[in-house]
Coordinates of C-alpha atoms and ligand atoms in Angstrom, one line a residue:
X1 CA 0.0 0.0 0.0
X2 CA 1.3 3.4 -0.9
X3 CA 2.4 5.4 2.1
X4 CA 0.0 8.2 3.0
X5 CA 1.7 11.6 2.7
X6 CA 0.5 14.7 4.4
X7 CA 1.7 18.3 4.4
X8 CA 0.6 21.4 6.2
X9 CA -0.7 24.3 4.1
X10 CA -1.6 27.8 5.2
X11 CA -5.1 28.3 4.0
X12 CA -4.6 32.0 3.6
X13 CA -1.4 32.2 1.5
X14 CA -0.7 28.6 0.5
X15 CA 2.7 28.3 2.1
X16 CA 3.7 24.7 2.7
X17 CA 5.1 23.4 6.0
X18 CA 6.5 20.1 7.1
X19 CA 4.8 20.3 10.5
X20 CA 2.0 22.2 12.2
X21 CA 2.5 25.6 13.7
X22 CA 0.2 28.2 15.1
X23 CA 1.2 31.2 13.0
X24 CA 2.1 31.3 9.3
X25 CA 5.6 32.7 8.8
X26 CA 4.8 34.1 5.4
X27 CA 1.5 35.9 6.0
X28 CA 1.5 36.1 9.8
X29 CA -2.0 34.8 10.1
X30 CA -2.9 32.7 13.1
X31 CA -4.6 29.3 13.0
X32 CA -4.6 29.0 9.2
X33 CA -2.4 26.0 8.9
X34 CA -4.2 22.8 8.1
X35 CA -3.0 19.3 7.4
X36 CA -3.9 18.0 4.0
X37 CA -3.4 14.6 2.5
X38 CA -1.3 14.5 -0.6
X39 CA 0.0 11.7 -2.7
X40 CA 3.0 12.6 -4.9
X41 CA 1.6 12.2 -8.4
X42 CA 3.7 10.1 -10.8
X43 CA 2.5 12.4 -13.5
X44 CA 0.3 15.3 -12.9
X45 CA -0.4 16.5 -16.4
X46 CA -3.7 16.5 -18.1
X47 CA -2.7 13.9 -20.7
X48 CA -0.1 11.4 -19.9
X49 CA 3.1 11.6 -21.9
X50 CA 3.2 15.1 -23.5
X51 CA 5.1 17.0 -20.8
X52 CA 7.9 14.4 -20.8
X53 CA 9.0 15.3 -24.4
X54 CA 8.7 19.0 -23.8
X55 CA 11.6 20.7 -25.6
X56 CA 14.0 22.8 -23.5
X57 CA 13.7 26.4 -24.6
X58 CA 16.5 28.5 -26.1
X59 CA 17.2 32.2 -25.7
X60 CA 16.1 34.4 -28.6
X61 CA 17.1 37.9 -29.5
X62 CA 14.3 40.2 -28.6
X63 CA 14.1 41.5 -32.1
X64 CA 13.6 38.0 -33.4
X65 CA 10.7 37.1 -31.2
X66 CA 7.4 37.0 -33.1
X67 CA 5.3 39.7 -31.7
X68 CA 2.3 39.4 -34.0
X69 CA -0.9 39.9 -32.0
X70 CA -2.3 37.0 -29.9
X71 CA -5.3 35.4 -31.5
X72 CA -8.4 36.6 -29.7
X73 CA -11.9 35.1 -29.7
X74 CA -14.7 37.6 -29.9
X75 CA -17.1 37.0 -27.0
X76 CA -20.0 38.9 -28.7
X77 CA -20.5 40.8 -25.5
X78 CA -19.2 44.4 -25.8
X79 CA -18.6 44.9 -22.0
X80 CA -16.9 41.5 -21.6
X81 CA -14.6 42.2 -24.6
X82 CA -13.8 45.6 -23.3
X83 CA -12.7 44.3 -19.9
X84 CA -10.6 41.5 -21.4
X85 CA -8.9 44.0 -23.7
X86 CA -10.6 43.0 -26.9
X87 CA -11.7 39.4 -26.6
X88 CA -10.4 36.1 -25.0
X89 CA -6.8 35.3 -25.9
X90 CA -6.5 31.7 -27.0
X91 CA -4.8 29.4 -24.5
X92 CA -5.4 31.9 -21.7
X93 CA -6.8 31.2 -18.3
X94 CA -9.3 33.7 -16.9
X95 CA -10.5 33.7 -13.3
X96 CA -13.8 35.4 -12.5
X97 CA -14.4 36.1 -8.8
X98 CA -17.3 37.6 -7.0
X99 CA -19.7 37.3 -4.0
X100 CA -22.2 34.5 -4.0
X101 CA -25.4 35.3 -5.9
X102 CA -23.9 38.3 -7.7
X103 CA -24.3 36.6 -11.1
X104 CA -21.0 34.9 -12.0
X105 CA -22.7 31.8 -13.3
X106 CA -25.2 33.9 -15.1
X107 CA -22.6 36.0 -16.8
X108 CA -20.5 33.1 -18.1
X109 CA -23.5 31.0 -19.1
X110 CA -24.8 34.0 -21.0
X111 CA -21.4 34.5 -22.7
X112 CA -21.3 30.8 -23.6
X113 CA -24.8 30.9 -25.0
X114 CA -23.9 33.9 -27.2
X115 CA -20.8 32.3 -28.6
X116 CA -21.0 30.8 -32.1
X117 CA -18.2 28.4 -31.2
X118 CA -18.4 25.0 -29.6
X119 CA -18.4 25.7 -25.9
X120 CA -18.2 23.4 -22.9
X121 CA -19.7 24.6 -19.7
X122 CA -18.7 22.4 -16.8
X123 CA -20.6 22.9 -13.6
X124 CA -19.8 21.3 -10.3
X125 CA -22.5 23.3 -8.5
X126 CA -25.7 22.9 -10.4
X127 CA -27.4 20.1 -12.3
X128 CA -27.8 20.1 -16.0
X129 CA -31.5 20.7 -15.5
X130 CA -30.9 23.7 -13.3
X131 CA -28.6 25.2 -15.9
X132 CA -31.0 24.5 -18.7
X133 CA -33.7 26.4 -16.8
X134 CA -31.4 29.3 -16.3
X135 CA -30.4 29.2 -20.0
X136 CA -34.0 29.3 -21.0
X137 CA -34.4 32.6 -19.1
X138 CA -31.4 34.0 -20.9
X139 CA -31.2 32.8 -24.5
X140 CA -33.1 29.6 -25.3
X141 CA -31.8 28.9 -28.8
X142 CA -28.2 28.0 -28.9
X143 CA -26.9 24.8 -30.4
X144 CA -23.2 25.1 -29.7
X145 CA -23.1 25.0 -26.0
X146 CA -22.6 21.7 -24.1
X147 CA -23.3 21.3 -20.4
X148 CA -21.4 18.9 -18.3
X149 CA -21.9 18.3 -14.6
X150 CA -18.6 16.8 -13.3
X151 CA -16.1 17.6 -10.6
X152 CA -13.2 15.3 -11.3
X153 CA -10.6 16.8 -13.6
X154 CA -9.6 13.5 -15.2
X155 CA -13.2 12.9 -16.3
X156 CA -13.5 16.5 -17.5
X157 CA -10.4 16.1 -19.7
X158 CA -11.8 12.8 -21.1
X159 CA -15.0 14.6 -22.2
X160 CA -13.0 17.5 -23.5
X161 CA -11.0 15.1 -25.7
X162 CA -14.1 13.6 -27.1
X163 CA -15.9 16.9 -27.7
X164 CA -12.9 19.1 -28.7
X165 CA -14.5 22.4 -27.6
X166 CA -13.2 25.8 -28.6
X167 CA -13.7 27.2 -25.2
X168 CA -14.1 25.7 -21.7
X169 CA -15.9 27.2 -18.7
X170 CA -15.5 25.8 -15.2
X171 CA -18.0 26.7 -12.5
X172 CA -16.2 26.7 -10.1
X173 CA -12.6 25.9 -9.4
X174 CA -13.3 25.2 -5.7
X175 CA -15.5 22.3 -6.6
X176 CA -13.0 20.5 -8.8
X177 CA -10.8 17.6 -7.6
X178 CA -8.0 15.7 -9.1
X179 CA -7.1 12.1 -8.5
X180 CA -3.5 13.0 -8.0
X181 CA -4.1 14.8 -4.8
X182 CA -5.9 13.2 -1.9
X183 CA -7.3 16.1 0.0
X184 CA -10.8 17.3 -0.3
X185 CA -12.2 19.7 -3.1
X186 CA -11.6 23.3 -2.3
X187 CA -8.4 22.8 -0.3
X188 CA -5.3 24.6 -1.2
X189 CA -3.5 21.6 -2.7
X190 CA -6.6 20.6 -4.8
X191 CA -7.0 24.1 -6.2
X192 CA -3.4 24.3 -7.0
X193 CA -3.3 20.9 -8.7
X194 CA -6.5 21.4 -10.7
X195 CA -5.4 24.9 -11.9
X196 CA -2.0 23.5 -12.9
X197 CA -3.7 20.8 -15.0
X198 CA -6.1 23.3 -16.6
X199 CA -3.2 25.6 -17.4
X200 CA -1.3 22.8 -19.1
X201 CA -4.4 21.9 -21.0
X202 CA -5.0 25.5 -22.1
X203 CA -1.4 26.1 -23.2
X204 CA -1.0 22.8 -25.0
X205 CA -4.2 23.0 -27.0
X206 CA -4.5 26.8 -27.2
X207 CA -8.1 26.5 -25.8
X208 CA -9.1 29.4 -23.6
X209 CA -10.4 28.4 -20.2
X210 CA -12.7 30.6 -18.0
X211 CA -12.8 29.7 -14.3
X212 CA -15.3 30.9 -11.7
X213 CA -13.8 31.4 -8.2
X214 CA -15.5 31.9 -4.9
X215 CA -14.4 34.7 -2.7
X216 CA -13.8 34.7 1.1
X217 CA -15.6 36.9 3.5
X218 CA -13.0 39.6 3.2
X219 CA -13.4 39.8 -0.6
X220 CA -10.3 37.8 -1.8
X221 CA -10.6 34.8 -4.1
X222 CA -10.8 31.7 -1.9
X223 CA -7.7 29.5 -2.1
X224 CA -4.1 30.3 -2.3
X225 CA -2.9 33.7 -3.5
X226 CA -0.9 31.7 -6.0
X227 CA -4.1 31.0 -7.9
X228 CA -4.2 34.6 -9.0
X229 CA -0.5 34.4 -10.0
X230 CA -1.0 31.3 -12.0
X231 CA -3.9 32.6 -14.2
X232 CA -3.5 35.2 -17.0
X233 CA -6.4 37.4 -16.1
X234 CA -8.3 38.0 -12.9
X235 CA -11.8 39.6 -13.2
X236 CA -14.0 40.7 -10.4
X237 CA -17.7 40.9 -10.6
X238 CA -19.1 43.3 -8.1
X239 CA -22.1 45.3 -7.2
X240 CA -24.7 45.7 -4.5
X241 CA -27.0 42.7 -4.6
X242 CA -29.9 45.0 -3.8
X243 CA -29.2 47.1 -6.9
X244 CA -29.5 46.0 -10.4
X245 CA -26.1 47.2 -11.6
X246 CA -23.1 44.9 -11.8
X247 CA -19.6 46.0 -12.5
X248 CA -16.9 43.8 -14.1
X249 CA -13.4 44.9 -13.5
X250 CA -10.0 43.4 -14.4
X251 CA -7.7 43.1 -11.4
X252 CA -4.9 41.6 -13.4
X253 CA -4.7 41.3 -17.2
X254 CA -1.6 40.0 -19.0
X255 CA -3.1 41.0 -22.3
X256 CA -4.6 44.4 -21.7
X257 CA -5.2 47.2 -19.3
X258 CA -6.8 46.8 -15.9
X259 CA -8.5 50.2 -16.0
X260 CA -11.4 49.0 -18.1
X261 CA -14.8 48.5 -16.6
X262 CA -17.9 46.7 -17.9
X263 CA -21.3 47.6 -16.6
X264 CA -24.3 45.3 -16.7
X265 CA -27.9 45.5 -15.5
X266 CA -29.4 42.3 -13.9
X267 CA -32.8 41.7 -15.5
X268 CA -35.3 38.9 -15.4
X269 CA -33.7 37.6 -18.6
X270 CA -30.1 37.7 -17.7
X271 CA -27.6 40.5 -17.7
X272 CA -28.0 43.4 -20.1
X273 CA -25.0 45.3 -21.3
X274 CA -25.1 48.9 -20.2
X275 CA -23.3 50.9 -22.9
X276 CA -24.5 54.4 -21.8
X277 CA -24.1 54.2 -18.0
X278 CA -24.3 57.9 -17.3
X279 CA -27.8 58.2 -18.6
X280 CA -29.0 55.5 -16.3
X281 CA -27.1 56.4 -13.2
X282 CA -28.6 59.9 -13.0
X283 CA -32.1 59.8 -11.7
X284 CA -34.3 62.0 -13.8
X285 CA -36.0 64.5 -11.5
X286 CA -38.4 67.2 -12.4
X287 CA -37.8 69.1 -9.1
X288 CA -34.4 70.1 -7.8
X289 CA -33.8 68.7 -4.4
X290 CA -31.2 69.8 -1.9
X291 CA -28.3 67.5 -1.2
X292 CA -27.9 66.2 -4.7
X293 CA -24.9 66.8 -6.9
X294 CA -23.6 65.2 -10.1
X295 CA -20.0 64.2 -10.5
X296 CA -18.3 63.8 -13.8
X297 CA -16.0 60.8 -13.0
X298 CA -13.9 58.5 -15.1
X299 CA -13.6 54.8 -14.7
X300 CA -10.8 53.5 -16.9
X301 CA -11.2 55.2 -20.2
X302 CA -14.9 55.7 -19.7
X303 CA -16.6 58.8 -18.5
X304 CA -19.3 58.1 -16.0
X305 CA -21.7 60.7 -14.6
X306 CA -22.9 59.7 -11.1
X307 CA -25.1 61.2 -8.6
X308 CA -24.0 62.0 -5.0
X309 CA -26.6 62.5 -2.3
X310 CA -25.9 64.0 1.1
X311 CA -28.0 64.5 4.1
X312 CA -26.8 66.8 6.8
X313 CA -28.9 67.1 10.0
X314 CA -28.4 68.1 13.6
X315 CA -27.2 65.2 15.7
X316 CA -29.8 64.3 18.3
X317 CA -28.0 61.4 19.9
X318 CA -24.7 62.4 21.4
X319 CA -21.8 61.8 19.0
X320 CA -22.6 62.8 15.4
X321 CA -22.8 60.0 12.9
X322 CA -20.9 59.9 9.7
X323 CA -21.8 57.3 7.2
X324 CA -20.9 56.8 3.5
X325 CA -22.1 54.3 1.0
X326 CA -20.0 53.9 -2.1
X327 CA -17.5 56.5 -0.9
X328 CA -14.5 56.2 1.5
X329 CA -15.6 57.2 5.0
X330 CA -12.2 58.5 5.9
X331 CA -12.2 60.8 2.8
X332 CA -15.7 62.0 3.8
X333 CA -14.3 63.0 7.3
X334 CA -11.4 64.8 5.6
X335 CA -13.7 66.8 3.4
X336 CA -15.9 67.7 6.4
X337 CA -12.9 68.9 8.2
X338 CA -11.8 71.0 5.2
X339 CA -15.3 72.5 5.1
X340 CA -15.2 73.3 8.8
X341 CA -11.7 74.8 8.9
X342 CA -11.5 76.5 5.5
X343 CA -15.1 77.6 4.9
X344 CA -16.3 78.0 8.4
X345 CA -19.2 75.6 8.4
X346 CA -20.1 74.2 11.8
X347 CA -20.5 70.5 10.7
X348 CA -18.9 69.1 13.9
X349 CA -22.3 68.7 15.6
X350 CA -24.1 67.4 12.6
X351 CA -24.9 63.9 11.3
X352 CA -23.7 63.5 7.8
X353 CA -24.9 60.7 5.5
X354 CA -23.5 60.3 2.0
X355 CA -24.7 58.0 -0.7
X356 CA -23.5 57.3 -4.3
X357 CA -26.7 56.2 -6.1
X358 CA -26.9 53.1 -8.2
X359 CA -24.9 51.0 -5.7
X360 CA -21.7 51.9 -7.4
X361 CA -18.3 52.5 -5.8
X362 CA -15.8 54.7 -7.6
X363 CA -12.4 55.7 -6.5
X364 CA -11.8 58.7 -8.7
X365 CA -10.7 61.7 -6.7
X366 CA -12.6 64.0 -9.1
X367 CA -15.8 63.1 -7.2
X368 CA -14.6 65.2 -4.2
X369 CA -16.1 68.5 -5.5
X370 CA -19.5 66.9 -6.0
X371 CA -19.4 65.5 -2.5
X372 CA -18.6 68.9 -1.0
X373 CA -21.3 70.5 -3.1
X374 CA -23.9 68.0 -2.0
X375 CA -23.0 68.5 1.6
X376 CA -23.2 72.2 1.4
X377 CA -26.5 72.0 -0.5
X378 CA -28.0 69.8 2.2
X379 CA -26.6 71.8 5.0
X380 CA -27.9 75.1 3.7
X381 CA -31.0 73.4 2.3
X382 CA -30.6 75.1 -1.0
X383 CA -30.9 72.9 -4.1
X384 CA -28.3 73.0 -6.8
X385 CA -29.5 73.5 -10.4
X386 CA -29.9 70.0 -11.8
X387 CA -27.9 70.8 -14.9
X388 CA -24.8 71.6 -12.9
X389 CA -22.0 69.0 -12.6
X390 CA -18.6 68.8 -10.9
X391 CA -15.2 67.4 -11.6
X392 CA -12.3 68.3 -9.3
X393 CA -10.3 67.0 -6.3
X394 CA -10.4 69.0 -3.0
X395 CA -7.1 69.5 -1.2
X396 CA -6.5 69.8 2.5
X397 CA -6.1 73.5 2.4
X398 CA -9.4 73.9 0.6
X399 CA -7.9 74.3 -2.8
X400 CA -9.7 72.9 -5.8
X401 CA -7.2 70.6 -7.6
X402 CA -7.0 69.6 -11.2
X403 CA -7.9 66.1 -12.4
X404 CA -6.8 64.1 -15.3
X405 CA -8.5 63.9 -18.7
X406 CA -10.7 66.8 -18.0
X407 CA -11.7 67.3 -21.7
X408 CA -13.3 63.9 -21.8
X409 CA -15.4 64.7 -18.7
X410 CA -16.5 68.0 -20.1
X411 CA -17.5 66.5 -23.4
X412 CA -19.5 63.8 -21.7
X413 CA -21.3 66.4 -19.5
X414 CA -22.0 68.4 -22.7
X415 CA -23.4 65.4 -24.4
X416 CA -25.8 64.7 -21.6
X417 CA -27.1 68.2 -21.7
X418 CA -25.5 69.8 -18.6
X419 CA -25.3 73.6 -18.7
X420 CA -22.3 74.1 -16.4
X421 CA -19.4 72.1 -15.2
X422 CA -17.3 73.2 -12.2
X423 CA -13.6 72.4 -12.6
X424 CA -10.3 73.5 -11.1
X425 CA -8.8 76.7 -12.4
X426 CA -5.5 74.8 -12.6
X427 CA -6.7 72.4 -15.2
X428 CA -5.2 73.0 -18.6
X429 CA -8.2 72.7 -20.9
X430 CA -7.6 72.6 -24.7
X431 CA -11.3 72.6 -25.6
X432 CA -12.7 75.6 -27.4
X433 CA -16.2 76.6 -28.3
X434 CA -18.0 74.2 -26.0
X435 CA -21.8 74.6 -25.5
X436 CA -21.4 73.8 -21.9
X437 CA -20.1 76.6 -19.6
X438 CA -16.9 75.6 -17.9
X439 CA -16.8 77.3 -14.5
X440 CA -13.2 77.6 -13.2
X441 CA -12.8 77.7 -9.4
X442 CA -9.7 77.7 -7.3
X443 CA -10.8 77.4 -3.7
X444 CA -13.8 76.2 -1.7
X445 CA -15.0 79.7 -1.0
X446 CA -15.6 80.1 -4.8
X447 CA -17.9 77.1 -4.7
X448 CA -19.7 78.4 -1.7
X449 CA -20.3 81.7 -3.5
X450 CA -22.0 79.9 -6.3
X451 CA -24.1 77.7 -4.2
X452 CA -25.4 79.9 -1.4
Ligands
TYD1 P1 -25.8 33.5 -10.1 O1 -25.3 33.6 -11.4 O2 -26.3 32.1 -9.6 O3 -24.7 33.9 -9.0 P2 -23.3 33.3 -8.6 O4 -23.0 32.3 -9.6 O5 -22.4 34.5 -8.7 O6 -23.5 32.8 -7.3 O7 -26.9 34.6 -9.9 C1 -28.0 34.4 -9.2 C2 -28.8 35.7 -9.1 O8 -29.1 36.3 -10.3 C3 -30.1 35.2 -8.5 O9 -30.3 35.9 -7.3 C4 -31.1 35.5 -9.5 C5 -30.5 36.5 -10.4 N1 -30.9 36.3 -11.8 C6 -31.7 37.3 -12.4 O10 -32.1 38.3 -11.7 N2 -32.1 37.1 -13.7 C7 -31.7 36.1 -14.4 O11 -32.0 36.0 -15.6 C8 -30.9 35.1 -13.8 C9 -30.4 33.9 -14.6 C10 -30.5 35.2 -12.5
MG2 MG1 -22.8 30.2 -9.4

């Protein structure tokens, strides 16, 4: 009988230890080291002999390396293509992470139903019937998509060999298990092994593989960090489950930029691509309300107009409350301090609530000015004209700071029919003859003068 081999793995970072210890030396987490059964595989590749005859590589002069563009498969989904950098690169591994129920399975099933190529959707989580029911909601007539419910990688590869698909989707990597490793599915060594097998398969056959990954409670992809190093692209699907908007971001992309953003709307019949996000994110109001301001932000290359709402009221219960949804709470405190110190507003005894509508989180500093404007508007109970918008960062001394790519923001605001955009005086603007009025301001007092 083969000797049973065990090793200890840190469940947080994947570091391997010969014996148990309380704290991981690598990531300093406590109680994350767990014993896992392993059996040294005689061969751990997806098909038996290929790796044995792999040629040793030789150095090449950089000028001689073929740099013709990688072949990309069009996914027929504008937002998905944009985030991937123009389609799926053949032989690449893409990992899609996200909270449970956010729509990862829906997104990839929808993509596979749209593809005109032969696709294999492997699910370890749902039955074929369940997937069929979901597919019927999304797009019932597709004849190229095969569904397989299987969790053992060796069986999956057997089916892949028989079917020869152009693209493989795995839902999810945490449910897979390989015969070469003894520990249970979802453990560090299983995830590592299954991913290695899938990478070998993808690179040797030039078939792209899309993986779904679960995330842990602190938002990281479950399993070893090494998983993210192994794959070519890491995408994150996020959004507020109570809102309909979902955002797809690239956290790592070996074949494109990580600035791009895809926006979807969850509907009864799957995810709808949102190609004009600004128009949807701004609630169309007839009446002007105090505490609302529109920010001209930029996510990646894409201008995005979003609405900021603030509510400032006298604190009734002791310590004033500060709460921010979709905006960094520390940054909110900083802006409140700036308003207090530089513009003389007594906000120290007030409750301040801030909300970015649509359940969206942006980390563009240009949103600062809209936040300040909405707080002032609510505090003074004067409404801003609803065709005003804002794009500037606010500094600690109350100065209005320039932001990048201001022209793009101005043009987007103009396109959406805003009459005035407030920007920093220090922004160099090359635009001429714009319909929209570009109001240059240099300090917070200038803004106060306009609002009150
Ligand atoms: P799902 O893709 O199962 O999430 P994940 O794989 O990330 O766990 O998404 C499930 C949610 O999406 C579920 O709450 C129902 C909703 N949904 C719709 O609103 N419309 C649809 O057409 C589909 C298929 C799902
Ligand atoms: Mg799922």
